[in-house]
């Protein structure tokens, strides 16, 4: 099948999308006026082969064959694709590389701080400056503070500490990803944005065969519409999974191949971000500001960033990160973020400015201890999917890109060999994991492995900072022990009766804002008439356990107002309402749900946030 035919097959049915629609007070009343027979209607929970409405529906899928299929158009996936085509050109080999990405355009679902360390980029494109890579803001100044409610304690950034950023660049990562996509297309990579990989396909011997893109044309009640169309199968000799943090296909692969058998559970954080246009007199291009402390207590891991970008206008990127191993179910990461902006040191920058964008995304914090097995027959994991983020640096783009480069270099000889050197139909490439362990990525993550778990001590934040100062700055991570994380973030919440509710100030509409007006700035939109992609394994659990024991924490840890408990229409009691159209694809619910009852799956391709350079 040619690329043109492939595109036509993939685009056979695309729902027409209108302006983003968020659930407001009006739509809430409308939605809660009718009791749905069930919350979850998605076919992953309600099998179609047992549903009479699907009898006689054509379920055959088109199939196409590539040498390599890559899932996810982030820095890791695009770096792998680019490096594969570079190698193919160097060795004069024909190599078909297909990349699928759920966002409608490359970079539209990408969100990060971001302070970019250019090491991997320089390896990929030594001439990146001449190529016009959008790295416009070299870091010129680093500021680090411990916040109290009304004051700050400056902390010197000594040479060699992770927060030293000289030589790095402040970027809008979505723009950088879009640029990487352009470089990939110039090299001949086939990019398919707007099509989400929904299913892993397997050969009869159990090795990965490829992926299938999502079906379209399914109604909200789970029935087929007249325009229903099956997704497309993409087969490959090897498939690279680079979905980003907490990828839904990677979750399946962990279980299928027992990839987490010899590592600790991954631990996460949620990062919330805004872009602001500020008074030009307060603008200091190249300045980075980081803080820890207020408004979080010393036992809640988190911190902030504020970056002054040099994009031709007085723009700052600011954000707040909260570790998802927090214990108080009344904590709201979004409202902590809004409260943080009122600190005198932060508010002084924002006053008189205008907020222009908002978004959120989960990030890996497990580091070295939580890296799973990376290879399996027919595929491998790259980037933030397995989790290569350097937590104290708050950087993962350079390590993600390097993992993609190493993956490409490991698989290229095998996918271009005349005879397959593999015991399975899908190629197994253990050389990738070996090369990663010999690279600077492994050394870097090993050196900082104890910084994040060191915060689990009676002094909390302050004990962690003392540990970092002694064992990282002096010994550079060479201590002969490795600390452990607490365990699954979902298991850390205490029952509501053991915790004190947190009283948050009302937003003033100038510095701080409400949730729905924030989500509106993310451009989030989904086709309304489709099954909610926030699926529940058991529809009774939210009220019976989450609300009863933890006072419904999903309505606070979600940064987009997706989950809310509303009164039942008849009688007494509450029910969970899922406003799936608001979802910004951060994956926090899947991670933090104390019952592990929420399973995030992909919606119809193209749905989600529409970030512009976040």
XYZ file of C-alpha atoms in Angstrom:
614
model
C 0.000 0.000 0.000
C 1.382 3.417 -0.954
C 1.588 6.327 1.438
C -1.263 8.066 -0.439
C -3.467 4.966 -0.131
C -2.503 4.653 3.511
C -3.503 8.257 4.186
C -6.811 7.773 2.376
C -7.549 4.689 4.430
C -6.681 6.461 7.636
C -8.780 9.487 6.725
C -11.781 7.578 5.417
C -13.945 8.917 8.215
C -13.166 11.955 10.312
C -15.836 13.585 12.413
C -16.345 17.250 11.719
C -15.064 19.218 14.719
C -16.630 22.424 15.935
C -15.392 24.967 18.461
C -14.196 23.604 21.792
C -17.122 22.943 24.147
C -16.522 22.770 27.872
C -18.970 21.681 30.520
C -20.265 24.804 32.234
C -22.861 25.187 34.956
C -25.604 25.119 32.299
C -24.446 21.929 30.653
C -23.904 20.351 34.046
C -27.586 20.878 34.903
C -28.603 19.457 31.543
C -26.352 16.409 31.879
C -27.369 15.654 35.434
C -31.073 15.825 34.622
C -31.007 12.404 32.947
C -29.686 9.335 34.710
C -27.543 7.275 32.353
C -27.912 3.492 32.799
C -24.164 3.232 33.124
C -21.107 5.501 33.168
C -18.734 3.479 31.001
C -19.806 2.573 27.472
C -16.383 2.071 25.874
C -15.840 -1.219 24.065
C -12.730 -2.012 26.130
C -15.110 -2.474 29.092
C -18.344 -3.385 27.247
C -17.311 -5.946 24.567
C -18.959 -5.429 21.219
C -19.213 -9.141 20.444
C -21.832 -9.395 23.205
C -23.769 -6.308 22.073
C -26.646 -7.028 19.619
C -26.327 -3.496 18.194
C -23.036 -4.573 16.590
C -24.416 -7.647 14.831
C -23.681 -7.522 11.112
C -21.270 -4.560 11.345
C -18.203 -4.958 9.113
C -15.183 -5.268 11.421
C -12.395 -5.993 8.933
C -9.475 -3.551 9.037
C -7.091 -2.363 6.339
C -3.520 -3.451 7.022
C -0.265 -1.883 5.896
C 3.337 -3.013 6.329
C 6.312 -0.851 7.284
C 9.816 -1.678 8.418
C 9.423 0.331 11.623
C 6.302 1.776 13.263
C 6.700 4.434 15.948
C 3.894 5.283 18.364
C 4.096 8.882 19.571
C 5.371 12.030 17.894
C 7.280 13.514 20.826
C 11.015 14.174 21.108
C 11.861 10.469 21.540
C 9.728 9.138 18.690
C 10.790 11.834 16.246
C 14.465 11.468 17.183
C 14.247 7.728 16.537
C 12.524 8.292 13.194
C 15.058 10.900 12.119
C 18.042 8.775 13.111
C 16.642 5.744 11.263
C 16.293 7.710 8.040
C 19.732 9.273 8.499
C 21.218 5.776 8.771
C 19.204 4.551 5.797
C 20.507 7.415 3.680
C 24.100 6.875 4.860
C 23.943 3.164 3.965
C 21.771 3.673 0.850
C 19.038 1.411 2.199
C 15.311 1.542 1.563
C 13.557 1.874 4.907
C 9.923 2.657 5.512
C 9.317 4.405 8.839
C 5.747 5.294 9.873
C 4.934 7.399 12.936
C 1.436 7.812 14.370
C 0.536 10.643 16.741
C -2.827 11.233 18.446
C -2.579 15.047 18.287
C -4.024 16.721 15.165
C -0.676 18.442 14.495
C 2.806 17.627 15.670
C 3.389 19.288 19.025
C -0.275 20.074 19.734
C -0.351 17.727 22.762
C 3.183 18.560 23.914
C 3.598 20.386 27.220
C 6.764 20.973 29.207
C 8.557 23.778 31.069
C 10.866 23.704 29.203
C 14.563 24.203 29.804
C 16.327 22.146 27.165
C 19.777 20.664 27.487
C 20.956 20.505 23.835
C 23.337 17.532 24.079
C 21.153 14.981 22.269
C 19.983 17.554 19.732
C 23.610 18.294 18.850
C 24.221 14.568 18.336
C 21.192 14.345 16.038
C 21.798 17.589 14.130
C 25.227 19.160 14.730
C 24.032 22.030 12.513
C 20.762 22.627 14.367
C 21.358 26.373 14.552
C 21.738 26.618 10.774
C 18.601 24.508 10.357
C 16.600 27.042 12.365
C 15.797 25.028 15.465
C 13.562 27.210 17.674
C 16.032 27.530 20.558
C 15.815 31.294 20.900
C 16.561 31.833 24.580
C 19.910 30.799 26.076
C 19.828 30.783 29.870
C 21.568 33.866 31.257
C 20.595 33.777 34.942
C 19.556 31.141 37.507
C 17.544 31.985 40.638
C 16.519 29.429 43.280
C 14.410 30.213 46.351
C 12.761 28.583 49.316
C 9.383 30.264 49.735
C 7.625 31.034 52.984
C 4.154 32.543 52.757
C 5.358 36.122 52.374
C 9.109 35.895 51.971
C 11.831 34.018 50.123
C 15.161 32.563 51.134
C 17.646 32.714 48.237
C 19.689 29.535 47.788
C 23.007 29.760 45.931
C 23.312 27.444 42.923
C 26.787 26.023 43.240
C 28.669 24.630 40.226
C 27.651 21.053 39.518
C 24.238 21.200 41.194
C 21.363 19.924 39.028
C 19.615 23.311 38.904
C 22.514 25.045 37.163
C 21.269 25.800 33.647
C 23.984 27.766 31.904
C 24.470 26.284 28.439
C 20.800 25.295 28.264
C 17.925 26.942 26.388
C 14.421 28.006 27.392
C 12.044 26.678 24.750
C 8.400 26.218 23.942
C 8.597 22.471 23.505
C 5.572 22.197 21.235
C 7.315 24.465 18.722
C 10.485 22.395 19.013
C 8.539 19.171 18.387
C 6.874 20.735 15.352
C 10.331 21.609 14.013
C 11.544 18.038 14.618
C 8.523 16.838 12.644
C 9.529 19.030 9.726
C 13.045 17.585 9.799
C 11.634 14.064 9.890
C 9.379 14.649 6.894
C 12.253 16.103 4.884
C 14.124 12.849 5.482
C 11.180 10.770 4.289
C 9.505 9.703 7.535
C 5.767 9.137 7.080
C 3.975 11.133 9.778
C 0.317 10.470 10.582
C -0.890 13.066 13.107
C -4.498 12.856 14.226
C -4.550 9.068 14.495
C -4.201 7.431 17.867
C -2.694 3.979 18.316
C -5.450 2.191 20.237
C -4.384 -1.451 20.273
C -1.205 -3.542 20.286
C -1.250 -6.348 17.713
C 0.534 -9.670 18.264
C 1.861 -12.471 16.122
C 0.809 -16.033 16.898
C 4.107 -16.564 18.733
C 3.256 -13.695 21.116
C 5.661 -11.129 19.693
C 4.441 -7.640 18.804
C 3.195 -7.349 15.242
C 2.330 -3.644 15.237
C -0.569 -1.437 16.273
C -4.086 -0.582 15.208
C -5.378 2.977 15.099
C -8.641 3.837 16.812
C -12.078 3.132 15.385
C -14.206 6.174 14.585
C -17.937 6.692 14.319
C -19.046 5.194 17.655
C -21.877 6.922 19.515
C -21.692 7.944 23.151
C -23.861 4.993 24.173
C -21.389 2.588 22.544
C -23.453 1.839 19.435
C -22.148 2.137 15.853
C -23.052 5.249 13.883
C -23.859 5.125 10.168
C -20.352 6.455 9.510
C -18.560 3.851 11.658
C -15.139 2.927 10.314
C -12.607 0.521 11.692
C -9.116 1.734 12.426
C -6.146 0.629 10.392
C -3.526 -1.968 11.232
C 0.112 -0.949 10.878
C 2.468 -3.927 10.909
C 6.232 -3.683 11.319
C 9.355 -5.727 11.911
C 9.734 -3.765 15.136
C 7.496 -1.211 16.871
C 8.810 1.628 19.061
C 6.508 2.847 21.833
C 7.158 6.485 22.710
C 3.746 7.571 23.981
C 5.082 9.815 26.723
C 4.454 9.550 30.444
C 2.102 6.701 31.444
C 1.265 5.595 27.909
C -1.841 3.434 27.741
C -0.269 0.895 25.361
C 2.883 0.713 27.487
C 0.658 -0.218 30.454
C -0.557 -3.238 28.495
C 2.970 -4.185 27.482
C 4.185 -4.060 31.093
C 1.643 -6.762 31.934
C 1.982 -8.764 28.734
C 5.758 -9.141 29.029
C 6.149 -8.608 32.801
C 8.465 -5.661 32.105
C 8.268 -4.238 35.640
C 9.282 -7.456 37.353
C 12.705 -6.181 38.446
C 12.109 -2.482 39.071
C 10.210 -0.332 41.528
C 6.767 1.048 40.672
C 6.915 4.302 38.750
C 6.149 7.417 40.781
C 4.798 10.580 39.189
C 4.042 14.256 39.514
C 1.568 16.554 37.830
C 2.890 19.671 36.159
C 0.569 22.623 35.513
C 1.662 25.429 33.238
C 0.579 28.846 31.988
C 1.959 31.292 29.443
C 1.743 34.989 30.277
C 2.390 38.224 28.435
C 3.895 40.561 31.019
C 4.905 44.194 31.346
C 8.026 44.661 29.226
C 9.736 46.495 32.094
C 9.648 43.268 34.143
C 10.870 41.052 31.302
C 14.341 39.531 31.700
C 14.970 37.185 28.730
C 17.033 34.155 29.684
C 16.240 34.271 33.408
C 15.126 31.059 35.140
C 13.455 31.102 38.556
C 12.761 27.963 40.604
C 11.261 27.624 44.058
C 10.316 25.015 46.647
C 8.321 25.396 49.854
C 5.118 27.431 50.205
C 2.288 26.814 49.476
C 3.109 23.097 49.951
C 4.007 21.708 53.360
C 7.409 20.146 53.862
C 6.092 16.600 53.385
C 4.529 17.279 49.969
C 7.061 17.109 47.155
C 6.833 19.881 44.594
C 8.136 23.167 43.307
C 7.805 25.835 40.664
C 9.432 27.371 37.622
C 9.189 30.763 35.940
C 11.078 31.229 32.662
C 11.554 34.506 30.780
C 11.409 33.612 27.074
C 12.970 35.593 24.261
C 10.334 35.178 21.556
C 10.200 38.783 20.362
C 7.588 39.737 22.952
C 7.582 39.848 26.778
C 6.533 36.250 27.363
C 7.029 34.111 30.472
C 6.283 30.427 31.024
C 5.418 29.507 34.582
C 4.338 26.320 36.232
C 3.876 24.313 39.377
C 4.740 20.652 39.968
C 3.199 18.479 42.708
C 4.412 14.948 43.427
C 1.511 12.524 43.106
C 2.605 10.647 46.216
C 0.866 13.286 48.355
C -1.357 11.969 51.150
C -4.134 14.507 51.764
C -7.158 13.794 49.492
C -8.287 17.414 49.893
C -5.205 18.735 48.078
C -5.871 20.280 44.664
C -2.736 20.705 42.510
C -4.557 23.253 40.337
C -5.563 25.422 43.285
C -2.089 25.143 44.833
C -0.755 26.499 41.539
C -3.195 29.397 41.577
C -2.331 30.168 45.203
C 1.431 30.057 44.491
C 1.075 32.863 41.937
C 0.048 35.209 44.751
C 3.417 34.940 46.464
C 4.843 38.483 46.468
C 7.934 37.417 44.500
C 5.795 35.839 41.742
C 2.890 38.289 41.730
C 5.296 41.184 41.186
C 6.160 39.685 37.769
C 2.576 38.901 36.770
C 0.735 42.050 37.881
C -0.462 43.985 34.866
C 0.111 40.988 32.603
C -2.267 38.719 30.693
C -2.565 34.945 30.824
C -2.746 33.484 27.310
C -2.461 29.691 27.705
C -2.961 26.873 30.207
C -2.270 23.140 30.292
C -1.222 20.193 32.433
C 0.617 16.891 32.075
C 1.843 14.097 34.332
C 5.592 13.458 34.468
C 7.742 10.539 35.606
C 9.661 10.943 38.847
C 10.757 7.376 39.569
C 14.088 7.787 37.810
C 16.727 5.066 37.828
C 14.908 2.757 40.278
C 11.738 2.660 38.172
C 13.124 1.953 34.694
C 11.418 -1.231 33.405
C 12.786 -3.812 31.035
C 12.993 -1.900 27.760
C 12.876 -4.581 25.066
C 10.565 -7.461 24.211
C 9.906 -9.513 21.068
C 8.733 -7.122 18.380
C 9.154 -3.849 20.226
C 10.843 -1.554 22.678
C 10.127 1.430 24.929
C 11.653 4.874 24.431
C 11.472 8.321 26.002
C 9.143 9.264 28.827
C 7.101 6.106 28.323
C 9.577 4.048 30.412
C 10.710 7.242 32.179
C 14.152 8.771 31.687
C 13.489 12.102 33.361
C 16.273 13.592 35.495
C 14.056 14.689 38.392
C 16.318 17.215 40.203
C 17.165 18.826 36.864
C 13.449 18.800 35.921
C 14.589 17.714 32.457
C 13.732 14.719 30.353
C 13.782 15.920 26.756
C 17.515 15.361 26.244
C 17.400 11.853 27.720
C 14.234 11.002 25.760
C 15.874 12.092 22.514
C 19.020 10.118 23.274
C 16.958 6.986 23.959
C 15.308 7.405 20.559
C 18.682 7.813 18.865
C 20.077 4.710 20.582
C 16.964 2.707 19.708
C 17.325 3.632 16.043
C 20.986 2.681 15.996
C 20.238 -0.664 17.661
C 17.379 -1.727 15.396
C 18.709 -0.433 12.060
C 21.093 -3.364 11.359
C 18.355 -5.863 12.180
C 15.519 -4.352 10.162
C 17.750 -3.944 7.115
C 19.383 -7.400 7.310
C 18.586 -9.742 4.414
C 17.871 -12.554 6.865
C 16.115 -11.866 10.151
C 18.260 -12.739 13.176
C 15.377 -13.362 15.563
C 13.678 -16.332 17.181
C 10.310 -14.563 16.976
C 8.305 -13.078 14.119
C 8.637 -9.647 15.683
C 12.309 -8.733 15.999
C 13.777 -8.711 19.497
C 16.533 -6.095 19.916
C 18.110 -6.429 23.383
C 21.096 -4.441 22.076
C 19.090 -1.264 22.659
C 18.992 -1.765 26.432
C 22.683 -2.646 26.453
C 23.658 0.499 24.563
C 21.468 2.647 26.821
C 23.185 1.242 29.909
C 26.550 2.160 28.370
C 25.462 5.720 27.554
C 25.568 9.013 29.427
C 21.799 8.657 30.051
C 22.321 5.733 32.434
C 25.233 7.424 34.181
C 23.257 10.649 34.625
C 20.165 8.935 36.033
C 22.233 6.747 38.343
C 24.028 9.752 39.816
C 20.773 11.448 40.878
C 18.862 8.274 41.795
C 18.618 9.063 45.515
C 17.584 12.718 45.379
C 13.833 12.206 44.882
C 13.391 9.380 47.444
C 15.564 11.253 49.975
C 12.584 13.554 50.602
C 10.812 10.710 52.432
C 12.234 11.536 55.858
C 10.984 13.236 59.037
C 12.274 16.622 57.803
C 10.707 16.201 54.374
C 11.824 18.927 51.967
C 14.592 20.167 54.221
C 16.022 16.710 54.840
C 16.035 16.074 51.093
C 17.906 19.317 50.447
C 20.485 18.433 53.108
C 20.947 14.991 51.544
C 21.368 16.524 48.092
C 23.954 18.979 49.349
C 26.051 16.298 51.018
C 25.734 13.239 48.830
C 25.198 14.744 45.392
C 27.217 17.929 45.442
C 30.153 16.364 47.300
C 30.023 12.700 46.199
C 28.226 13.182 42.846
C 25.862 10.292 43.538
C 28.571 7.728 44.212
C 27.129 6.641 47.560
C 27.041 2.810 47.736
C 23.301 2.560 48.422
C 20.088 3.161 46.523
C 17.039 4.543 48.320
C 13.524 3.296 47.630
C 10.350 5.156 46.724
C 7.176 4.843 48.777
C 5.321 2.629 46.304
C 2.378 3.295 44.020
C 1.160 6.891 44.171
C -2.415 5.598 44.173
C -1.816 3.908 47.523
C -0.547 6.995 49.346
C -3.829 8.816 50.023
C -5.119 8.722 53.577
C -8.857 8.416 54.277
C -10.559 11.809 54.336
C -11.513 11.435 57.997
C -7.798 11.421 58.899
C -7.051 14.654 57.027
C -7.868 18.334 57.350
C -9.773 19.958 54.475
C -7.756 22.681 52.735
C -9.386 26.093 52.442
C -8.303 27.702 49.176
C -8.794 31.423 48.465
C -11.172 32.385 45.693
C -9.468 33.347 42.412
C -9.265 37.081 41.802
C -9.511 36.858 37.995
C -6.266 38.797 37.617
C -3.502 36.589 39.010
C -5.485 33.458 39.878
C -8.344 31.909 37.915
C -11.074 29.276 38.090
C -10.729 25.860 36.515
C -13.125 26.094 33.573
C -11.762 29.404 32.284
C -8.324 27.829 32.489
C -9.312 24.725 30.505
C -10.825 27.003 27.857
C -7.339 28.415 27.247
C -6.023 24.922 26.455
C -8.157 24.702 23.301
C -9.359 21.280 24.436
C -12.011 19.657 22.269
C -13.308 16.144 21.650
C -16.043 14.834 19.403
C -18.982 14.958 21.812
C -20.856 11.905 20.567
C -18.326 9.194 21.411
C -17.907 6.899 24.437
C -15.991 8.599 27.244
C -12.326 7.607 27.006
C -12.039 7.841 30.807
C -13.258 4.308 31.431
C -14.176 2.689 34.733
C -13.519 -0.975 35.403
C -16.468 -0.926 37.818
C -19.034 1.883 37.670
C -20.017 1.385 41.321
C -16.557 2.041 42.800
C -16.433 5.872 42.601
C -19.347 6.421 44.953
C -18.933 3.291 47.080
C -15.226 3.772 47.772
C -13.658 6.953 46.387
C -16.409 9.255 47.614
C -17.172 7.324 50.793
C -13.571 6.913 51.960
C -11.596 9.699 50.260
C -14.308 12.333 49.651
C -13.984 12.032 45.879
C -10.340 13.048 45.278
C -10.690 12.793 41.481
C -12.662 16.043 41.472
C -9.576 17.741 42.958
C -6.572 16.005 41.391
C -7.934 16.370 37.850
C -6.668 19.708 36.405
C -9.507 19.985 33.883
C -12.808 19.476 35.718
C -13.444 16.092 34.130
C -14.775 14.439 37.290
C -17.513 15.760 39.553
C -20.005 14.255 41.951
C -23.558 15.455 41.405
C -26.853 14.564 43.122
C -28.773 11.644 41.670
C -31.918 12.669 39.817
C -34.328 10.734 42.039
C -33.916 10.011 45.727
C -30.882 10.750 47.840
C -27.240 10.206 47.057
C -24.558 11.223 44.593
C -23.228 9.889 41.326
C -20.018 10.468 39.394
C -20.285 12.547 36.249
C -17.438 12.342 33.719
C -17.035 15.433 31.514
C -14.742 13.696 29.027
C -14.722 16.638 26.616
C -12.672 18.650 29.131
C -9.814 16.105 29.309
C -6.345 17.531 28.589
C -4.767 14.042 28.403
C -2.583 14.541 31.480
C -3.159 10.912 32.716
C -3.271 12.006 36.382
C -6.575 10.234 37.022
C -5.215 6.905 35.800
C -2.219 7.329 38.119
C -3.725 8.755 41.324
C -7.130 7.057 41.529
C -6.894 5.306 44.937
C -9.030 2.416 43.678
C -7.098 2.053 40.402
C -10.488 1.835 38.750
C -9.933 4.505 36.068
C -8.331 3.367 32.830
C -7.440 6.145 30.380
C -7.711 5.059 26.742
C -7.352 7.087 23.568
C -10.360 9.019 22.271
C -10.949 9.496 18.552
C -7.740 10.736 16.955
C -7.275 14.495 16.923
C -9.224 15.065 20.126
C -7.670 16.666 23.168
C -5.850 19.917 23.895
C -4.687 22.243 21.147
C -1.529 23.630 22.703
C 0.271 26.313 20.753
C 3.913 26.075 21.736
C 3.477 24.799 25.306
